[in-house]
PDB file of C-alpha atoms in Angstrom:
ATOM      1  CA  UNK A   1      -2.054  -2.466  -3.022  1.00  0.00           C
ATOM      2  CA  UNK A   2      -1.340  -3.776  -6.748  1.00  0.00           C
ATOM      3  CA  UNK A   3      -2.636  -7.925  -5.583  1.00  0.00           C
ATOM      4  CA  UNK A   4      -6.733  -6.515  -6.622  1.00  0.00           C
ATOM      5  CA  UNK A   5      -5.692  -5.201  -9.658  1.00  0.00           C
ATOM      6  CA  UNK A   6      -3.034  -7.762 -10.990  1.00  0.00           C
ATOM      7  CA  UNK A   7      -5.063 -10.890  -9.904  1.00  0.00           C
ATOM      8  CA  UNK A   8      -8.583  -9.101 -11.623  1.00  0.00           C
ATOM      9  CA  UNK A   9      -6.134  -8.629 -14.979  1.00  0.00           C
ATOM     10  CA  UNK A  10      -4.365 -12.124 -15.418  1.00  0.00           C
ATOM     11  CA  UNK A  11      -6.620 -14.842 -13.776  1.00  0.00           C
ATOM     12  CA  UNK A  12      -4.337 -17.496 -13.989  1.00  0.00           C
ATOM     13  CA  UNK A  13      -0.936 -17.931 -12.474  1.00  0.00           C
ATOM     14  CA  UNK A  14       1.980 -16.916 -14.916  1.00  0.00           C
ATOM     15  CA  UNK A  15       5.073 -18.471 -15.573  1.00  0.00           C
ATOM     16  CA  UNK A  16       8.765 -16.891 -15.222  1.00  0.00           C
ATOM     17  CA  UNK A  17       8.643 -16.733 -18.923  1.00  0.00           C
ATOM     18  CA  UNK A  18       4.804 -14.768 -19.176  1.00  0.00           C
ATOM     19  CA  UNK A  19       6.255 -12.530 -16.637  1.00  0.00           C
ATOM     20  CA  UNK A  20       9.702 -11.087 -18.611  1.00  0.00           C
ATOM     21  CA  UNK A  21       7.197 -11.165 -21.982  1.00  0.00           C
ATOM     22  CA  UNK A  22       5.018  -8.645 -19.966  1.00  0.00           C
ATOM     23  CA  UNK A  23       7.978  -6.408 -18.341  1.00  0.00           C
ATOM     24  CA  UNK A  24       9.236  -6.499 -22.028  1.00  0.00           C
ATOM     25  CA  UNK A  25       5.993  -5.736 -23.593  1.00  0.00           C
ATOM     26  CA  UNK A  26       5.035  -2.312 -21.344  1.00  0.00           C
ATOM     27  CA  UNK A  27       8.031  -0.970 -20.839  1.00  0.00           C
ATOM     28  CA  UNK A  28      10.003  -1.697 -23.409  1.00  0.00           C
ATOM     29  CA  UNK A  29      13.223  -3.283 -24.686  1.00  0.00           C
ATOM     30  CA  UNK A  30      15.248   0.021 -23.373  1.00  0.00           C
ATOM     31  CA  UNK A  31      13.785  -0.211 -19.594  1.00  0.00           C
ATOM     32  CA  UNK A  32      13.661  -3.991 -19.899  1.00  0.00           C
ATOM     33  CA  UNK A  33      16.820  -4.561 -17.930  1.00  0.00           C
ATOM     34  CA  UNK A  34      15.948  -2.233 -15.207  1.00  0.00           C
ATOM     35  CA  UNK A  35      13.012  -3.314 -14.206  1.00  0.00           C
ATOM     36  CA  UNK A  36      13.930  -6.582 -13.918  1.00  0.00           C
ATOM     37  CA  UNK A  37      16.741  -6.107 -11.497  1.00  0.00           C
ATOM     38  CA  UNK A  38      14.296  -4.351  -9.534  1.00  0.00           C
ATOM     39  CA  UNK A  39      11.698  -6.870  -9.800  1.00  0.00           C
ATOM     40  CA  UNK A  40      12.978 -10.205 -10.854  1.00  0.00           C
ATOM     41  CA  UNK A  41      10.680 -13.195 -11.189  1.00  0.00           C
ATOM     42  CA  UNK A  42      11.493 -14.476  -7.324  1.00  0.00           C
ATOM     43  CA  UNK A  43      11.259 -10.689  -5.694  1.00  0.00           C
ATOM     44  CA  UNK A  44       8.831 -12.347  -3.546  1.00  0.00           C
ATOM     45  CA  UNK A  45      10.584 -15.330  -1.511  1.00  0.00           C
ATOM     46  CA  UNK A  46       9.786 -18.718  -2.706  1.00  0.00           C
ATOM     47  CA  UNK A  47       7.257 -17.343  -5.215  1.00  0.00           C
ATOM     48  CA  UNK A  48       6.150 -19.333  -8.776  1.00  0.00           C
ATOM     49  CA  UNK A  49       3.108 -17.435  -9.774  1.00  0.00           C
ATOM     50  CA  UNK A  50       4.407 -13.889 -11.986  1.00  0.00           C
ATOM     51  CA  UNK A  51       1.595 -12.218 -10.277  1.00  0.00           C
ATOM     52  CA  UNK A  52       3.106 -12.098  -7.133  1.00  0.00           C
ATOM     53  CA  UNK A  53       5.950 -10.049  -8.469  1.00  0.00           C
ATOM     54  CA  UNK A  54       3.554  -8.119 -10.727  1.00  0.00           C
ATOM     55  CA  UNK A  55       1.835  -7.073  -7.309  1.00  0.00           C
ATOM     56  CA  UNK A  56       5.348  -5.562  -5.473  1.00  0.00           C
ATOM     57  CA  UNK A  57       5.815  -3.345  -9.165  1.00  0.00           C
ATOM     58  CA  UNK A  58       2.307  -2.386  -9.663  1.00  0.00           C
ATOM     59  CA  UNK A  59       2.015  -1.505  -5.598  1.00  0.00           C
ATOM     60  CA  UNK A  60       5.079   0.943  -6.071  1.00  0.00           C
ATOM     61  CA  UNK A  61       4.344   2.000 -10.079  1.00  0.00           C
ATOM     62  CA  UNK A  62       0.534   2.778  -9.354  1.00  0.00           C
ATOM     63  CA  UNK A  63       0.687   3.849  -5.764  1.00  0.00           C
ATOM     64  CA  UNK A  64       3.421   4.483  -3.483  1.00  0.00           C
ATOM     65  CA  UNK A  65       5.910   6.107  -5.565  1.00  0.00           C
ATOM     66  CA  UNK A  66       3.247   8.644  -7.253  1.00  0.00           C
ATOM     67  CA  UNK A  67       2.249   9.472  -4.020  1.00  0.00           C
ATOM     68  CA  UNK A  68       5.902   9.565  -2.971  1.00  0.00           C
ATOM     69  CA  UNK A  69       6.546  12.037  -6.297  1.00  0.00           C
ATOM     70  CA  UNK A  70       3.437  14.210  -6.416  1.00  0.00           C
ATOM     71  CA  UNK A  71       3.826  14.938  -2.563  1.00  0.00           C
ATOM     72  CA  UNK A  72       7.692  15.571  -2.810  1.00  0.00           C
ATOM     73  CA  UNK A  73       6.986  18.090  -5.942  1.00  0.00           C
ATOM     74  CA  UNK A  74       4.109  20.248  -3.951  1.00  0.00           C
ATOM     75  CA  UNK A  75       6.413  20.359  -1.194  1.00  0.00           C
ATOM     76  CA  UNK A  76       9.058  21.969  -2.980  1.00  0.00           C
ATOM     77  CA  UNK A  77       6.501  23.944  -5.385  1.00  0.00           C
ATOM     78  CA  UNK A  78       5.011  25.794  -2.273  1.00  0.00           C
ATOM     79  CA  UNK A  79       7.529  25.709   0.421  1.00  0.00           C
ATOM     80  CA  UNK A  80       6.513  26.736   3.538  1.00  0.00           C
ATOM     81  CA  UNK A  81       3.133  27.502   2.286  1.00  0.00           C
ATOM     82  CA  UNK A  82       2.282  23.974   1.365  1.00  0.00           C
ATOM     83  CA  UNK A  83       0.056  22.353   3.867  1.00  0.00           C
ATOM     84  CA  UNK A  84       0.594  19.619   6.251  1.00  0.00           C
ATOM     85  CA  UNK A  85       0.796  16.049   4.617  1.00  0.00           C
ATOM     86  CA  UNK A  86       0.343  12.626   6.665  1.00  0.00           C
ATOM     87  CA  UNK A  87       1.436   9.211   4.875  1.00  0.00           C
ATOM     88  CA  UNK A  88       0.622   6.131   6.392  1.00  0.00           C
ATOM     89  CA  UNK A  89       0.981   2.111   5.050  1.00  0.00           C
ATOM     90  CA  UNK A  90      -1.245  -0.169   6.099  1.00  0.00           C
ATOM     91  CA  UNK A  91       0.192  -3.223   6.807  1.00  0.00           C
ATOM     92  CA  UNK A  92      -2.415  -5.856   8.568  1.00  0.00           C
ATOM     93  CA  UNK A  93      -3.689  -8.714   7.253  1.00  0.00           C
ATOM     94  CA  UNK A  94      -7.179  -9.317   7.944  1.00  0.00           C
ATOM     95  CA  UNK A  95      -7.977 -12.310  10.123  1.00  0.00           C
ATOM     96  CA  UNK A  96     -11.678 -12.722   8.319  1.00  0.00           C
ATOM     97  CA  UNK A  97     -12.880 -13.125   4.922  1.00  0.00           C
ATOM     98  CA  UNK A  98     -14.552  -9.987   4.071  1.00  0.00           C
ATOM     99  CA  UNK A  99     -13.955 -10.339   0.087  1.00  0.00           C
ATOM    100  CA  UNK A 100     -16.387 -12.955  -1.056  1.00  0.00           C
ATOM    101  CA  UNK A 101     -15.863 -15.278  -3.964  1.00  0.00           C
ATOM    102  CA  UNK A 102     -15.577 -12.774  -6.605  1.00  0.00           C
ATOM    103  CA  UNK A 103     -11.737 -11.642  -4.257  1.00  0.00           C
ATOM    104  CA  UNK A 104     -10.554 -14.777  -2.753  1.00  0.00           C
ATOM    105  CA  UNK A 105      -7.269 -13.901  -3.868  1.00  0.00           C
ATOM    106  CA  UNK A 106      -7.159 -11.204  -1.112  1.00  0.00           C
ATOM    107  CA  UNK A 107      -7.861 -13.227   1.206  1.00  0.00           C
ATOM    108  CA  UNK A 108      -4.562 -13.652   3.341  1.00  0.00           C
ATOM    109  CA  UNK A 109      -3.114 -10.281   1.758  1.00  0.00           C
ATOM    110  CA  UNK A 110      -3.041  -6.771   2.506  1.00  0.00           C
ATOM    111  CA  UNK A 111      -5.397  -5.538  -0.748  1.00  0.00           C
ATOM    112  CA  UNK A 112      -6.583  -2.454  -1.736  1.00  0.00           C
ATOM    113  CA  UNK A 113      -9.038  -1.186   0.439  1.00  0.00           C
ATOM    114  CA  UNK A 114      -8.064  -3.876   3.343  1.00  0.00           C
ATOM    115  CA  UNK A 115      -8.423  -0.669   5.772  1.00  0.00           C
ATOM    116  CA  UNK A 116     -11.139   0.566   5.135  1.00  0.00           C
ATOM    117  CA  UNK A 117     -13.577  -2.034   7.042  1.00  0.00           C
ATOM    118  CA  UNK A 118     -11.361  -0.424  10.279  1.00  0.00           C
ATOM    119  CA  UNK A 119     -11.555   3.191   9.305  1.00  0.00           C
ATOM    120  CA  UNK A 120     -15.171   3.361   9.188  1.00  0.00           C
ATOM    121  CA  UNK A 121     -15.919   0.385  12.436  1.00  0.00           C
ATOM    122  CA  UNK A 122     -17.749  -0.907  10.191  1.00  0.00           C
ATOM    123  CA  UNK A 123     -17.847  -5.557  10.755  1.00  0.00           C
ATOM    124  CA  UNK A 124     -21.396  -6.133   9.581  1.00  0.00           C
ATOM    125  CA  UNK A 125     -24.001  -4.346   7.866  1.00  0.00           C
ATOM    126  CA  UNK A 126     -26.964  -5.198  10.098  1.00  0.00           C
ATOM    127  CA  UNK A 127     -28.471  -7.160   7.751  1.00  0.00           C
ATOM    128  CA  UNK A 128     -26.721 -10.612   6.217  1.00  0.00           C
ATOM    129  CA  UNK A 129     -22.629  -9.851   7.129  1.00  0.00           C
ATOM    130  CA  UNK A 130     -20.941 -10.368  10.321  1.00  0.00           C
ATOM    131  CA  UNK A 131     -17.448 -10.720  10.947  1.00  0.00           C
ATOM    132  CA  UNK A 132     -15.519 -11.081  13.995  1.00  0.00           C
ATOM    133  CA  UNK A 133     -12.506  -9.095  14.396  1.00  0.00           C
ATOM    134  CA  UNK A 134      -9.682 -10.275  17.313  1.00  0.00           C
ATOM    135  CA  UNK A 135      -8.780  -8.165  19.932  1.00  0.00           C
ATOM    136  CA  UNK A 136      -6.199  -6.629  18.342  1.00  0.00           C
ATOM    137  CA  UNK A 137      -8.232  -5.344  15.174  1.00  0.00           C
ATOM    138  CA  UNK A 138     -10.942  -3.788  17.508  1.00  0.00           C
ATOM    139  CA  UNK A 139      -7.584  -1.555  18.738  1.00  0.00           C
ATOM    140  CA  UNK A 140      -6.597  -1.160  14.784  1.00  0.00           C
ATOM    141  CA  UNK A 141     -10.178   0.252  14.334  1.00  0.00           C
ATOM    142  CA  UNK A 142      -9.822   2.656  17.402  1.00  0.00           C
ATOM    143  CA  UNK A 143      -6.696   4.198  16.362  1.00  0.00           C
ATOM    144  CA  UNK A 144      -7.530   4.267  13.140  1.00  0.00           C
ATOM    145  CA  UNK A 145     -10.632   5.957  13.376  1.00  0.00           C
ATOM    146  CA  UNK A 146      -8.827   8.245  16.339  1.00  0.00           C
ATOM    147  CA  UNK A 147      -5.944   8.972  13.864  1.00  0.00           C
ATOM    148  CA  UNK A 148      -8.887  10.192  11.278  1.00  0.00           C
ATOM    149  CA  UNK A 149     -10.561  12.467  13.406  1.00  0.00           C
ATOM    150  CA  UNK A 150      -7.818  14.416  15.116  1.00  0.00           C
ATOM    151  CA  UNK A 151      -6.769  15.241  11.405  1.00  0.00           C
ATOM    152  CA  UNK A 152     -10.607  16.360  10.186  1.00  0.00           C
ATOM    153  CA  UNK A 153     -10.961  17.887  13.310  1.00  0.00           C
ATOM    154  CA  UNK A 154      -7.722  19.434  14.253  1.00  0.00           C
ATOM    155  CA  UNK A 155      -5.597  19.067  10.992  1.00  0.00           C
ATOM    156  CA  UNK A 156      -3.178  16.719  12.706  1.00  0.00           C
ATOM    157  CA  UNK A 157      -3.386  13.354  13.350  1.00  0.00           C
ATOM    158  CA  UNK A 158      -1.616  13.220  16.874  1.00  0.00           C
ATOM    159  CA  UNK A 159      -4.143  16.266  18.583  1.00  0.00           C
ATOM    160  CA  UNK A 160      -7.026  15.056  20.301  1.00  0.00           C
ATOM    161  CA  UNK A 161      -7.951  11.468  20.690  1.00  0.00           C
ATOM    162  CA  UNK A 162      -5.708   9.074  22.224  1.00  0.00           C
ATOM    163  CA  UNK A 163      -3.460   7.237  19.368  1.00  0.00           C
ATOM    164  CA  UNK A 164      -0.461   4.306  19.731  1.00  0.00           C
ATOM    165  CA  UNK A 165       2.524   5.941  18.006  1.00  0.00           C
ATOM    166  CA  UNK A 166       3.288   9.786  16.432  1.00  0.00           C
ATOM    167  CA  UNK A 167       2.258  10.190  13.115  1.00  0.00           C
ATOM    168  CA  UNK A 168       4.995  11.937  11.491  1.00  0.00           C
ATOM    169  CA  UNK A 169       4.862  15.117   9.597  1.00  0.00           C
ATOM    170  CA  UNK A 170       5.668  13.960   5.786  1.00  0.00           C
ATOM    171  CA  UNK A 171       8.995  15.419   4.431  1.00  0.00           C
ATOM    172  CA  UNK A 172      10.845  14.822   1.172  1.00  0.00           C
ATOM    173  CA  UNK A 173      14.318  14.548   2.649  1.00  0.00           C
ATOM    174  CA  UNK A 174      13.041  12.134   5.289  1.00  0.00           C
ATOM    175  CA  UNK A 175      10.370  10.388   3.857  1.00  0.00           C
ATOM    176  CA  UNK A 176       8.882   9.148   6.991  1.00  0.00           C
ATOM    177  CA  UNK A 177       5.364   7.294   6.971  1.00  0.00           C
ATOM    178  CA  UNK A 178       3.683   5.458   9.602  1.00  0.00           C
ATOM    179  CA  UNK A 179       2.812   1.476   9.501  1.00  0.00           C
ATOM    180  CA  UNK A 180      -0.001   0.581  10.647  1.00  0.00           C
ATOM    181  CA  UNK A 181      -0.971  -2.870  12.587  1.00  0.00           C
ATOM    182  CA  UNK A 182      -2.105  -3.693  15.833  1.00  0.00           C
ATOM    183  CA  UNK A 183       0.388  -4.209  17.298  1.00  0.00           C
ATOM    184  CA  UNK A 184       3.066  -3.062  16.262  1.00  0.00           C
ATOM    185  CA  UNK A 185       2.285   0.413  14.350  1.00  0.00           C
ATOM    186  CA  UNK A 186       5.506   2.530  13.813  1.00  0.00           C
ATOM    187  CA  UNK A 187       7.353   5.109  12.019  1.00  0.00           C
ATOM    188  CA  UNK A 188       9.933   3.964   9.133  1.00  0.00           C
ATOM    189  CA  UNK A 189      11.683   6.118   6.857  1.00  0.00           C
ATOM    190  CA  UNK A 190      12.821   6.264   2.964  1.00  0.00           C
ATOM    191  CA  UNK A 191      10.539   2.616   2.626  1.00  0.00           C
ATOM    192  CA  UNK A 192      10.868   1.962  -1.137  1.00  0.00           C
ATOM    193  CA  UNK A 193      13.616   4.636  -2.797  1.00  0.00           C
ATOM    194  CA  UNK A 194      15.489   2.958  -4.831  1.00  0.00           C
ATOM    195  CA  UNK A 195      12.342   1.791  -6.459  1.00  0.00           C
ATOM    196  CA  UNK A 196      10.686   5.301  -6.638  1.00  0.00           C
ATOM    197  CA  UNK A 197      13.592   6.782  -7.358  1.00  0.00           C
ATOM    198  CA  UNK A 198      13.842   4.786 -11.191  1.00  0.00           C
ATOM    199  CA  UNK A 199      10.053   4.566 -11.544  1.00  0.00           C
ATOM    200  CA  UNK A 200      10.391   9.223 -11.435  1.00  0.00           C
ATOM    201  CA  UNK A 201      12.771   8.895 -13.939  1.00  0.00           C
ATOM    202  CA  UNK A 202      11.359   6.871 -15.984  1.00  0.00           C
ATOM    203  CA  UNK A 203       7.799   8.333 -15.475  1.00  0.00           C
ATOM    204  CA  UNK A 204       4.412   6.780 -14.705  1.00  0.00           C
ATOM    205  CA  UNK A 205       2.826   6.352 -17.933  1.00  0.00           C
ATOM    206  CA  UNK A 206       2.687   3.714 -20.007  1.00  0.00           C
TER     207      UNK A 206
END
């Protein structure tokens, strides 16, 4: 989720050295040491480029681990009157280049909004685009799309249309989401929580 935003911010790749100078600049001296167990320079296999790293913190700091927080606290907050919540990940990388030149570094990476060309069916706009999605990503789109309207229409994902896997009811205590690819879409449970569990103790702005 965080590649858009980190590669829009710093352009170029950074260096092991940019990279600490940046943990240490946001977050401090104090949380320094934290955060860079967490996320040290090479968090990402075989990586050089500080970016890469900055993408696996800002992916949990900006998105997952709010989300994580925020639904855990209305849970508790309203008990059994808070209303059914459904978390998925989407995990696919696309197999065509639907980002143009202005987002060629999401090209080969799951980016923000990656999911949303197979939510919506939508591989051209009838006019200049065209893409041509494999076998497998026509499938994506179905039970995407299927997963989408049995919720709007039914308030659960898994009533109605056909779908590949159970979307699990979201719980605190289990913290079970569904990842989605094609093929291979499945349930995991308690995905980042060492990661979200510093990040709500420390707190999300800075």
């Amino acid at each position: 989720e965080g590649q858009l935003f980190v590669y829009e911010l710093f352009t170029k790749p950074l260096s092991e050295k940019a990279y600490k100078a940046i943990i240490a600049g946001v977050f401090g001296v104090d949380s320094y040491p934290e955060i860079m167990r967490k996320y040290p320079f090479d968090v990402v296999e075989n990586s050089t480029d500080g970016r890469q790293a900055l993408n696996v913190l800002a992916t949990d700091l900006l998105f997952y681990c709010p989300l994580r927080n925020v639904t855990v606290s209305y849970q508790k907050a309203l008990g059994v009157a808070a209303l059914p919540t459904y978390i998925y990940r989407f995990t696919h990388v696309i197999s065509f280049d639907c980002w143009g030149p202005d987002y060629e570094f999401c090209v080969g990476w799951v980016c923000h909004g990656s999911e949303l060309p197979f939510v919506f069916h939508v591989f051209d706009d009838g006019v200049s685009l065209y893409y041509e999605p494999t076998a497998d990503e026509l499938q994506l789109s179905e039970d995407l799309a299927n997963y989408w309207t049995n919720f709007v229409t039914n308030g659960d994902p898994n009533k109605g249309l056909v779908t590949p896997a159970k979307f699990p009811l979201y719980l605190g205590a289990e913290d079970t989401i569904l990842e989605m690819n094609e093929p291979g879409t499945f349930t995991e449970s308690h995905y980042r929580d060492s990661y979200c569990d510093m990040w709500d103790r420390m707190g999300y702005f800075y």
